[in-house]
GROMACS .gro file of C-alpha atoms in nm:
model
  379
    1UNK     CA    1   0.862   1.983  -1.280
    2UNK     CA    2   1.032   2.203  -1.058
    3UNK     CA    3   1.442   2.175  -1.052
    4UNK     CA    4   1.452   2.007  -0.764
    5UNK     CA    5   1.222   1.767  -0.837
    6UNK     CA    6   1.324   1.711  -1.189
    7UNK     CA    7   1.710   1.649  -1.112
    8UNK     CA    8   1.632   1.391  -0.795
    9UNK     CA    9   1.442   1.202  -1.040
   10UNK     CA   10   1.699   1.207  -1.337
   11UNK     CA   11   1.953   1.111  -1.097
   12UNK     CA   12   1.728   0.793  -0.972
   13UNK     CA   13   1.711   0.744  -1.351
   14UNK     CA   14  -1.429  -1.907   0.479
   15UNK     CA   15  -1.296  -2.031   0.601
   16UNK     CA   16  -1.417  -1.634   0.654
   17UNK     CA   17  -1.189  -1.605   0.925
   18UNK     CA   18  -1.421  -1.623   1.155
   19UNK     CA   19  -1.303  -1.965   1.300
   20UNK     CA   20  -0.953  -1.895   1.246
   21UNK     CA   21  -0.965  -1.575   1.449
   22UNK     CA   22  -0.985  -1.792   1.770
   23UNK     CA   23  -0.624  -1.912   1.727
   24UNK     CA   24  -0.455  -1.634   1.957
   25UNK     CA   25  -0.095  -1.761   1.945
   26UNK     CA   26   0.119  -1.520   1.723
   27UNK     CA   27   0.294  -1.711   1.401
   28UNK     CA   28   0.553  -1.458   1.444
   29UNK     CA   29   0.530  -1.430   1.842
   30UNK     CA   30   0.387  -1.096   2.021
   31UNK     CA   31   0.474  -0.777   1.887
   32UNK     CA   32   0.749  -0.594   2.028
   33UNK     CA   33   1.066  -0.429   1.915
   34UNK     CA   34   1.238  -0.756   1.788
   35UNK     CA   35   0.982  -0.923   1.603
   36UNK     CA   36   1.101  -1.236   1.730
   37UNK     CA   37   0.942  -1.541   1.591
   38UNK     CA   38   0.840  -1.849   1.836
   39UNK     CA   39   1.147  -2.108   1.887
   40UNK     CA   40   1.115  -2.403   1.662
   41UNK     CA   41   0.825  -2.267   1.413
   42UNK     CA   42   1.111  -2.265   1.147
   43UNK     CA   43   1.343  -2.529   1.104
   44UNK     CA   44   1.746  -2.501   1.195
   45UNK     CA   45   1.811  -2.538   0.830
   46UNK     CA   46   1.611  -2.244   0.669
   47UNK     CA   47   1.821  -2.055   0.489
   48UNK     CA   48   1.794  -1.751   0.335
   49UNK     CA   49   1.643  -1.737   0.001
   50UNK     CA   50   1.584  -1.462  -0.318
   51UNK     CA   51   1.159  -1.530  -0.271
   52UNK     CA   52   0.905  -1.409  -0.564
   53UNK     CA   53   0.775  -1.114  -0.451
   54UNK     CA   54   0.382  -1.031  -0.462
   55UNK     CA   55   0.357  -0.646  -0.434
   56UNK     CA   56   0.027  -0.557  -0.325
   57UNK     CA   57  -0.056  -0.199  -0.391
   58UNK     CA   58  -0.292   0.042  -0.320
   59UNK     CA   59  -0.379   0.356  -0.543
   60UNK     CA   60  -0.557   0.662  -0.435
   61UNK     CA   61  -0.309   0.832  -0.198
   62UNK     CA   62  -0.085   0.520  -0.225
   63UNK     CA   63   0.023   0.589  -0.614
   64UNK     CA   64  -0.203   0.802  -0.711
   65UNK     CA   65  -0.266   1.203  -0.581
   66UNK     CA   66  -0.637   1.208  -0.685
   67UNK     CA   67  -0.971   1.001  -0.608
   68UNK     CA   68  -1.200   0.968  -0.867
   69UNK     CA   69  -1.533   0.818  -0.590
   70UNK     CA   70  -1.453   1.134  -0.437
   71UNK     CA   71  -1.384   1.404  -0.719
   72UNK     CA   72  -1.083   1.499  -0.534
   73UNK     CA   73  -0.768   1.632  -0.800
   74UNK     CA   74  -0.430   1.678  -0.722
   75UNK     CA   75  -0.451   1.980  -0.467
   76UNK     CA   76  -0.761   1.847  -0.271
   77UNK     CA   77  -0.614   1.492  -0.247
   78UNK     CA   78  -0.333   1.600  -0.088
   79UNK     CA   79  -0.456   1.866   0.115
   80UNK     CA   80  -0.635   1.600   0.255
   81UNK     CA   81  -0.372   1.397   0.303
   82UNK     CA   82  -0.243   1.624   0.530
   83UNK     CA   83  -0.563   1.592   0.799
   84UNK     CA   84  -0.474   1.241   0.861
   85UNK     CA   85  -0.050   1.296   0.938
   86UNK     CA   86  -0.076   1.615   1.130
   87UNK     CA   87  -0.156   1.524   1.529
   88UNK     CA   88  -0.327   1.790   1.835
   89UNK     CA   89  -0.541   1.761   2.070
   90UNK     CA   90  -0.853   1.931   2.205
   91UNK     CA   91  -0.764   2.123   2.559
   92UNK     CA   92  -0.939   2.152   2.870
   93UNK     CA   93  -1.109   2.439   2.711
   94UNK     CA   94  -1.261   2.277   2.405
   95UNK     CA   95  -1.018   2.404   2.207
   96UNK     CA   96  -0.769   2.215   1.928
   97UNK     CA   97  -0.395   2.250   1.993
   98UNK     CA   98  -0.131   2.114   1.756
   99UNK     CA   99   0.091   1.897   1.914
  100UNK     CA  100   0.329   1.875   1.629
  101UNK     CA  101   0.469   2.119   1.341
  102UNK     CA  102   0.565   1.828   1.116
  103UNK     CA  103   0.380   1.562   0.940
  104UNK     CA  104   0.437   1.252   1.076
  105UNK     CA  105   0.285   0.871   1.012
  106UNK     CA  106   0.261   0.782   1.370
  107UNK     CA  107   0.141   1.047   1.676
  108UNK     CA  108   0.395   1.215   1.830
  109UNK     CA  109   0.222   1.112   2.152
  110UNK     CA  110  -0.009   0.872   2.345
  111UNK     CA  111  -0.282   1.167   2.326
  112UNK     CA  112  -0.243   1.337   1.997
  113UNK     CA  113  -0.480   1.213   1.753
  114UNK     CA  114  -0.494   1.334   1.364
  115UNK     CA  115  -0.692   1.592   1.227
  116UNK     CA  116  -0.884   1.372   1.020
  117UNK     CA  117  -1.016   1.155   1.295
  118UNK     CA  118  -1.100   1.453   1.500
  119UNK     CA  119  -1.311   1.708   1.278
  120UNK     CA  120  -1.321   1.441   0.967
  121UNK     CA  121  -1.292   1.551   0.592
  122UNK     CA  122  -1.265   1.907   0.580
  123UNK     CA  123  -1.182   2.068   0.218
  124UNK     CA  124  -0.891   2.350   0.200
  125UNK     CA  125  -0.710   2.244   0.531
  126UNK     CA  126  -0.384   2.371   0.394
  127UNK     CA  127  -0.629   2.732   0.346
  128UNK     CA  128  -0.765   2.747   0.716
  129UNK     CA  129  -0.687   2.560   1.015
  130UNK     CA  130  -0.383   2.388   0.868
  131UNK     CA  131  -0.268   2.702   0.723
  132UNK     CA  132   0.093   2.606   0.897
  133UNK     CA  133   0.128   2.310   0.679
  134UNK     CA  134   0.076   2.503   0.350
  135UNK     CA  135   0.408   2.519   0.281
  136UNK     CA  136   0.454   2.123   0.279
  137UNK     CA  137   0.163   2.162   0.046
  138UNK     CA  138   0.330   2.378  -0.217
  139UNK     CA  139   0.650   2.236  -0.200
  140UNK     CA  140   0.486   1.822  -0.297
  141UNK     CA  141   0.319   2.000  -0.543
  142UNK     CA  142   0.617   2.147  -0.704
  143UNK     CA  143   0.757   1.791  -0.661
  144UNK     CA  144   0.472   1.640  -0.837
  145UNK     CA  145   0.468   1.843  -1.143
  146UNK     CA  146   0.557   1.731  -1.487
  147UNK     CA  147   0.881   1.782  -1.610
  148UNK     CA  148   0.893   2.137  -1.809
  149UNK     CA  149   0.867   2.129  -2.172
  150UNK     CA  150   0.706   1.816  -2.214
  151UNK     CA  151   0.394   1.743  -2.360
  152UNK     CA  152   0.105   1.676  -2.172
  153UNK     CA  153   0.025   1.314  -2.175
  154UNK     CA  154  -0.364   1.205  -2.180
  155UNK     CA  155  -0.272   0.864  -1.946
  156UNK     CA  156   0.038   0.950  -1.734
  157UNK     CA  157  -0.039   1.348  -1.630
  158UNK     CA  158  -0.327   1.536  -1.508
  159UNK     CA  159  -0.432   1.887  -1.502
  160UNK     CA  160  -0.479   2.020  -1.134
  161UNK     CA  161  -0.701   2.215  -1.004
  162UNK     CA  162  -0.436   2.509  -1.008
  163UNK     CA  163  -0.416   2.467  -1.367
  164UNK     CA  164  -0.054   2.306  -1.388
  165UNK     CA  165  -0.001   1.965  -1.509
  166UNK     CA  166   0.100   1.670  -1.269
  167UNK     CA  167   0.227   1.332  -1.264
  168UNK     CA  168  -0.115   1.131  -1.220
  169UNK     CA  169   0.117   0.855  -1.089
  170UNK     CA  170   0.384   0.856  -0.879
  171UNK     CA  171   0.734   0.860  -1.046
  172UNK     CA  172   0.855   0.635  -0.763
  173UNK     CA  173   0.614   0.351  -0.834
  174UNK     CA  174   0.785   0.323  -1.195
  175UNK     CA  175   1.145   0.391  -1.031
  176UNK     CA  176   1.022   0.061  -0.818
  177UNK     CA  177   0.979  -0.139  -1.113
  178UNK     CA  178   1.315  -0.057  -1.221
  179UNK     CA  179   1.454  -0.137  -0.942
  180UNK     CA  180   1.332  -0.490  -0.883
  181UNK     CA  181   1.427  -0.589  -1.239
  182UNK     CA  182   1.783  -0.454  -1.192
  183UNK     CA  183   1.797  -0.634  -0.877
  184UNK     CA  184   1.716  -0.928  -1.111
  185UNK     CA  185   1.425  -1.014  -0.858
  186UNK     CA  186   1.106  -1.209  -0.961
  187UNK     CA  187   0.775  -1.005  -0.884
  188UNK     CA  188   0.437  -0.962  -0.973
  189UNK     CA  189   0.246  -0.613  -0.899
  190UNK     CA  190  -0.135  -0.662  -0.822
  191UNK     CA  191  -0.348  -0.316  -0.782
  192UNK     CA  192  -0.592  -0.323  -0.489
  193UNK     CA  193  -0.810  -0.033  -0.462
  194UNK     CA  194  -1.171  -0.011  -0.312
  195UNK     CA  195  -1.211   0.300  -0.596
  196UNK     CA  196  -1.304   0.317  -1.011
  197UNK     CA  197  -0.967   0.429  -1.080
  198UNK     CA  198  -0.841   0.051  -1.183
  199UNK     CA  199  -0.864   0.039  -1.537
  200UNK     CA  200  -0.758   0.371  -1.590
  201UNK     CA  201  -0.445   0.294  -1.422
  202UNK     CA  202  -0.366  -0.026  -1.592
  203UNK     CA  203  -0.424   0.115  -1.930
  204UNK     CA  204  -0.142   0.423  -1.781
  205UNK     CA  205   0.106   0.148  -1.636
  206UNK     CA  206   0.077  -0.034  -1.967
  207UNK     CA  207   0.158   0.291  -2.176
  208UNK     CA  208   0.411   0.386  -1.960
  209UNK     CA  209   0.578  -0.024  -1.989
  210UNK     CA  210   0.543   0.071  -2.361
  211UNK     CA  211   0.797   0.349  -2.337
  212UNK     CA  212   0.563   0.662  -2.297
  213UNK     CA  213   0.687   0.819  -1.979
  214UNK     CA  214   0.930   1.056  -2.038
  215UNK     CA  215   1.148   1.017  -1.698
  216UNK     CA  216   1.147   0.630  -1.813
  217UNK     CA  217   1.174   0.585  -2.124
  218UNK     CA  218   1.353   0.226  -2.031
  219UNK     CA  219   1.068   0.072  -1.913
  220UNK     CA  220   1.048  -0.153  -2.220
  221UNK     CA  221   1.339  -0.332  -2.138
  222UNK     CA  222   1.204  -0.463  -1.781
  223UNK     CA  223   0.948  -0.673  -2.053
  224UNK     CA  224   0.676  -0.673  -1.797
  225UNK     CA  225   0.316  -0.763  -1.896
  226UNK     CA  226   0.009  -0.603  -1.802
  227UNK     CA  227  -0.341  -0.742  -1.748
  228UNK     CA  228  -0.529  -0.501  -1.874
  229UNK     CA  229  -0.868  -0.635  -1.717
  230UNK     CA  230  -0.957  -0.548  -1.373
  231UNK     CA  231  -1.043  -0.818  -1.145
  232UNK     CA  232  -1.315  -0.809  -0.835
  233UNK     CA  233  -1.303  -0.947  -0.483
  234UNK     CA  234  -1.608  -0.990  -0.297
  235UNK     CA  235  -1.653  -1.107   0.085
  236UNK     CA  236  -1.900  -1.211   0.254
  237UNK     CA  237  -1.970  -1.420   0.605
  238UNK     CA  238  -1.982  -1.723   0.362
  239UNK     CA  239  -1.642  -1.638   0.197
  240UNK     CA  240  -1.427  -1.420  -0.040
  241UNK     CA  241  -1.501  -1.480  -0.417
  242UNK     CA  242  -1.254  -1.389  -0.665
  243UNK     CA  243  -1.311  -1.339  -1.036
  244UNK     CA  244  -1.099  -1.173  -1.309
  245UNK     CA  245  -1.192  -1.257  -1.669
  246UNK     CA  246  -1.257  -1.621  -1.663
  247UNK     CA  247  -1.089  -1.742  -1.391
  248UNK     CA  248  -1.247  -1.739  -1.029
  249UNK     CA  249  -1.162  -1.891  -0.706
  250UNK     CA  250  -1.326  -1.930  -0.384
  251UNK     CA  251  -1.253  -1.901   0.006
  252UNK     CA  252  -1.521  -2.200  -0.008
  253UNK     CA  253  -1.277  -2.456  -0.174
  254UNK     CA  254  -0.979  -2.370   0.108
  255UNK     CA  255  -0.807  -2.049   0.155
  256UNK     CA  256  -0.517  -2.262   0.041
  257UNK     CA  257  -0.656  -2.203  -0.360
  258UNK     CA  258  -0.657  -1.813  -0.320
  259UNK     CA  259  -0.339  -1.774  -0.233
  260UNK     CA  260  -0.153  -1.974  -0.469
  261UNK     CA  261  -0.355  -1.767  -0.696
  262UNK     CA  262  -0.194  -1.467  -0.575
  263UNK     CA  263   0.127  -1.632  -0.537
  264UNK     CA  264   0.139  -1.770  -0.902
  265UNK     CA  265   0.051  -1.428  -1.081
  266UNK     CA  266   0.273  -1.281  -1.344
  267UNK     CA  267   0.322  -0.938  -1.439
  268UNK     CA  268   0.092  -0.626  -1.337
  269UNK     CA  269  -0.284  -0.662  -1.288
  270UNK     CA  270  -0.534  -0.570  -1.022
  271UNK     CA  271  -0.856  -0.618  -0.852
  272UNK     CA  272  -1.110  -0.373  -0.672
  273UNK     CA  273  -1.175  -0.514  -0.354
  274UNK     CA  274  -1.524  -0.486  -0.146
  275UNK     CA  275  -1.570  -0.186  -0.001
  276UNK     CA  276  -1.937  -0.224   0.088
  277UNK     CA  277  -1.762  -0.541   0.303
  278UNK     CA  278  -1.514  -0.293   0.463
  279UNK     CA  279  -1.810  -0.046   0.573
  280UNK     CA  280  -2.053  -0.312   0.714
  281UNK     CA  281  -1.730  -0.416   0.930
  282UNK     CA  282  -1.693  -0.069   1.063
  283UNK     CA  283  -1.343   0.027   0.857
  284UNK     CA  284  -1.204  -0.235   1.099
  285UNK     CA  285  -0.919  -0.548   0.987
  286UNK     CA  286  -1.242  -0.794   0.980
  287UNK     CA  287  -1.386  -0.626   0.670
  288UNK     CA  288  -1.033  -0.527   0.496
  289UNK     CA  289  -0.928  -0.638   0.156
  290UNK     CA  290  -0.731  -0.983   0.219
  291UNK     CA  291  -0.388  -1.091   0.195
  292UNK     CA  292  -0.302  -1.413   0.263
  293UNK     CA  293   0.064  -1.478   0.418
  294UNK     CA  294   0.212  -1.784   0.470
  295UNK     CA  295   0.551  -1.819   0.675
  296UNK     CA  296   0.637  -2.190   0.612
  297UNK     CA  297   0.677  -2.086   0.230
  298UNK     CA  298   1.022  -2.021   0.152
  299UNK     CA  299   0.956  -1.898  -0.206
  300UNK     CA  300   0.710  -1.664  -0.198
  301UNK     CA  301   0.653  -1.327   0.017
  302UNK     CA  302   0.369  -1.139  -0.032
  303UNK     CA  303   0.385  -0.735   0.106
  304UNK     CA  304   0.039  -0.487   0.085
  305UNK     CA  305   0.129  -0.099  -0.001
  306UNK     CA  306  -0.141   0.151   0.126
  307UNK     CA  307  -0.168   0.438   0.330
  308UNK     CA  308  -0.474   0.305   0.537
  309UNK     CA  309  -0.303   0.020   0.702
  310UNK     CA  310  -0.281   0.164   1.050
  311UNK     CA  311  -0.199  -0.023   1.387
  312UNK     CA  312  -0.528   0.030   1.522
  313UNK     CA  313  -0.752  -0.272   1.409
  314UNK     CA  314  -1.057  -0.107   1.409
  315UNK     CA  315  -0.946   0.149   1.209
  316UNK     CA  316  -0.720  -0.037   0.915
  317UNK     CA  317  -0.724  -0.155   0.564
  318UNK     CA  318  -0.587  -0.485   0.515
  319UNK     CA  319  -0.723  -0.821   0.657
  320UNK     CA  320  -0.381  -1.046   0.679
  321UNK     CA  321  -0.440  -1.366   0.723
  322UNK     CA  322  -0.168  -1.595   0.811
  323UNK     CA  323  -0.149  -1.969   0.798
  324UNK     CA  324  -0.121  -2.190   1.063
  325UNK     CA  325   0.036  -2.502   0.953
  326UNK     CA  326   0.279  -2.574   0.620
  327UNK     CA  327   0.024  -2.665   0.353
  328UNK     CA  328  -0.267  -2.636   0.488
  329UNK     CA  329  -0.584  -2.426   0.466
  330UNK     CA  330  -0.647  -2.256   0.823
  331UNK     CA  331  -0.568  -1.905   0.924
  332UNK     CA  332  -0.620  -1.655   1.151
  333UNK     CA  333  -0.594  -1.317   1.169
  334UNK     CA  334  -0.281  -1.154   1.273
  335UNK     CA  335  -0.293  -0.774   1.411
  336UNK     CA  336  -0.159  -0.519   1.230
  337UNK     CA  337   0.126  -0.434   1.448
  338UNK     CA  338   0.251  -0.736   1.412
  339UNK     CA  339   0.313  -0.750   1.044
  340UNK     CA  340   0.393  -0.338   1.009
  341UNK     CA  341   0.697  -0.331   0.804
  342UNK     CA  342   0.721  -0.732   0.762
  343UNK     CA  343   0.421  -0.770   0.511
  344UNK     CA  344   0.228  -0.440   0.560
  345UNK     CA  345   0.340  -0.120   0.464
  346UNK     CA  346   0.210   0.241   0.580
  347UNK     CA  347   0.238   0.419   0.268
  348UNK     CA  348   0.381   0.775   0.342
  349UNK     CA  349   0.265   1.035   0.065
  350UNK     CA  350   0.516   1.270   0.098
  351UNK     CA  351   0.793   1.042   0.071
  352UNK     CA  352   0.653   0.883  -0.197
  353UNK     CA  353   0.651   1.214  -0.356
  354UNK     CA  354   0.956   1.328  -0.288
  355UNK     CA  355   1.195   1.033  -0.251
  356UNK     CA  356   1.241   0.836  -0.583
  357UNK     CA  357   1.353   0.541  -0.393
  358UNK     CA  358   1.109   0.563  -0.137
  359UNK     CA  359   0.873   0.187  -0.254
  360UNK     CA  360   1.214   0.085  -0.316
  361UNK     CA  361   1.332   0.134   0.052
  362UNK     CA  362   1.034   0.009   0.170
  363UNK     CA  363   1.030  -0.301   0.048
  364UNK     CA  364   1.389  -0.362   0.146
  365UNK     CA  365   1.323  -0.318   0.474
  366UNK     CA  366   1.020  -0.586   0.501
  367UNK     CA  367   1.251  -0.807   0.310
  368UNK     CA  368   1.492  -0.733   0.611
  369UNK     CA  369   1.276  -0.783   0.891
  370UNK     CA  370   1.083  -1.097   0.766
  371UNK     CA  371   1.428  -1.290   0.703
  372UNK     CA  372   1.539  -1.159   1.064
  373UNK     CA  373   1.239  -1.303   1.200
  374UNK     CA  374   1.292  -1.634   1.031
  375UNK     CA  375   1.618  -1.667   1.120
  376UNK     CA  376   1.533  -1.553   1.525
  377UNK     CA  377   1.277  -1.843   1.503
  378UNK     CA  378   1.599  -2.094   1.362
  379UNK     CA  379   1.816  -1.999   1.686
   0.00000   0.00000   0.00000
């Protein structure tokens, strides 16, 4: 790893929906700048409480710098990272114009609209038309790398296309799992990818939990358990199935069983979710992989990690849907925008490459905003 990178980590050391969907009114009110949820929805005598934590997370370009569907190593993955955070336009003339130097989640403008979505997946970006962002290219690289002098590892690094060896997972996903145990939080990790990578992964985070990463070598002490057997979710307009080893609940019994499901796991596991679902929905919320959230439950928050969730619903990840009553088994489905940074969480690359603390600070600030909101709704 490069010096910089090295020292900032050592110092770090159906119901388908479909009826549901007709229920307009907001459980946590329209979006806008407060968040502000309805008057009366939560009693006068909610008080704040530590909740369990259910940490969704994603993988390629979430965790991970590489997709295996789409042969992509560490340089391409990245590089095409970069299409869909740098913003232009085409001009009266037909012609693309940057609008912005700088990587950014959001557009820096009403107009601007990401490389990605405008000439789709083009390979060396960084080498032609992005040429300007190269620089941000080489320098998340360097911050990627694996630490000098240490042995290549066959589950934690991988050999890029360059030659040098990288972290295959991000340093700040295991600097996350410290964290929440020295916060002395309760949490559960679940992996939700739409890829192959999944068992891979969990075999790596289980290694690594074992004391094999060299810029952890603590991890043993957090005495976390891994499921080492991928799970599946499959949707359909009858349902979502869910099996993993022998267990396996159904939408068809109440949406009520798969989320205590979720909310009752221990440890780190995952699932691959439907992506054949997500394409015959048009990449839009409707075909996403699910999260259920429930705001009458006071001790258990659920939060999804990827860096598809986008506030444009017909262009996002994650389905969330969001109870309507304590207890029972309807939801709806709640935009995007109005659960960004409450329960969903754009994962930014680059700062997940180069700030250790960067899941960490995350997931502080939905912690923030939810208990905000529930304590607007009180007043």
């Amino acid at each position: 790893m490069s010096d910089v990178g090295e020292s900032s980590w050592r110092q770090a050391e159906e119901h388908d929906g479909t009826e549901s969907e007709e229920v307009h009114a907001s459980v946590w009110g329209a979006r806008d700048p407060a968040l502000t949820v309805p008057q009366g929805l939560w009693t006068a005598h909610h008080e704040p409480t530590r909740k369990r934590l259910v940490l969704h997370v994603d993988l390629n370009n979430t965790i991970l710098v590489s997709d295996a569907v789409t042969c992509q190593g560490t340089l391409a993955a990245l590089d095409y990272f970069l299409t869909t955070v740098t913003w232009g336009k085409k001009n009266k003339h037909g012609t693309w114009e940057w609008l912005s130097d700088s990587p950014s989640l959001l557009p820096p403008c009403s107009e601007a609209v990401s490389y990605y979505s405008q000439f789709g997946r083009i390979p060396g970006f960084t080498s032609g038309a992005g040429r300007r962002f190269r620089k941000v290219l080489d320098e998340h690289l360097d911050l990627l790398c694996w630490p000098d002098g240490v042995k290549a590892d066959r589950d934690l690094s991988v050999k890029g296309e360059d030659g040098r060896l990288y972290h295959w997972i991000l340093p700040s996903f295991f600097q996350l799992l410290r964290d929440l145990s020295q916060e002395g939080r309760e949490f559960a990790i679940l992996f939700r990818t739409f890829g192959t990578d999944l068992p891979r992964v969990l075999k790596a985070v289980s290694r690594a939990l074992d004391g094999a990463h060299p810029l952890f070598p603590d991890l043993p002490q957090l005495k976390l358990s891994v499921a080492v057997t991928p799970g599946k979710i499959r949707c359909s307009k009858k349902g979502i199935v869910l099996n993993r080893a022998e267990e396996r609940v159904s939408s068809r019994d109440g949406e009520r069983g798969l989320y205590e499901y979720f909310s009752s796991v221990q440890g780190l596991g995952g699932f691959q979710d439907h992506y054949d679902w997500w394409v015959a929905n048009s990449f839009s919320i409707r075909g996403g992989k699910p999260m259920w959230v429930d705001p009458f439950d006071k001790h258990v928050q659920h939060i999804f990690i990827d860096d598809n969730i986008r506030q444009n619903d017909e262009d996002t990840i994650v389905n969330p849907k969001v109870f309507l009553d304590p207890g029972g088994s309807d939801t709806r489905i709640a935009c995007t925008a109005e659960l960004y940074d409450i329960a969903l969480i754009q994962t930014d690359l680059l700062q997940a490459i180069s700030d250790p603390s960067y899941f960490t600070q995350r997931v502080h600030i939905c912690l923030e905003n939810y208990e905000k909101n529930v304590q607007q709704g009180a007043t």
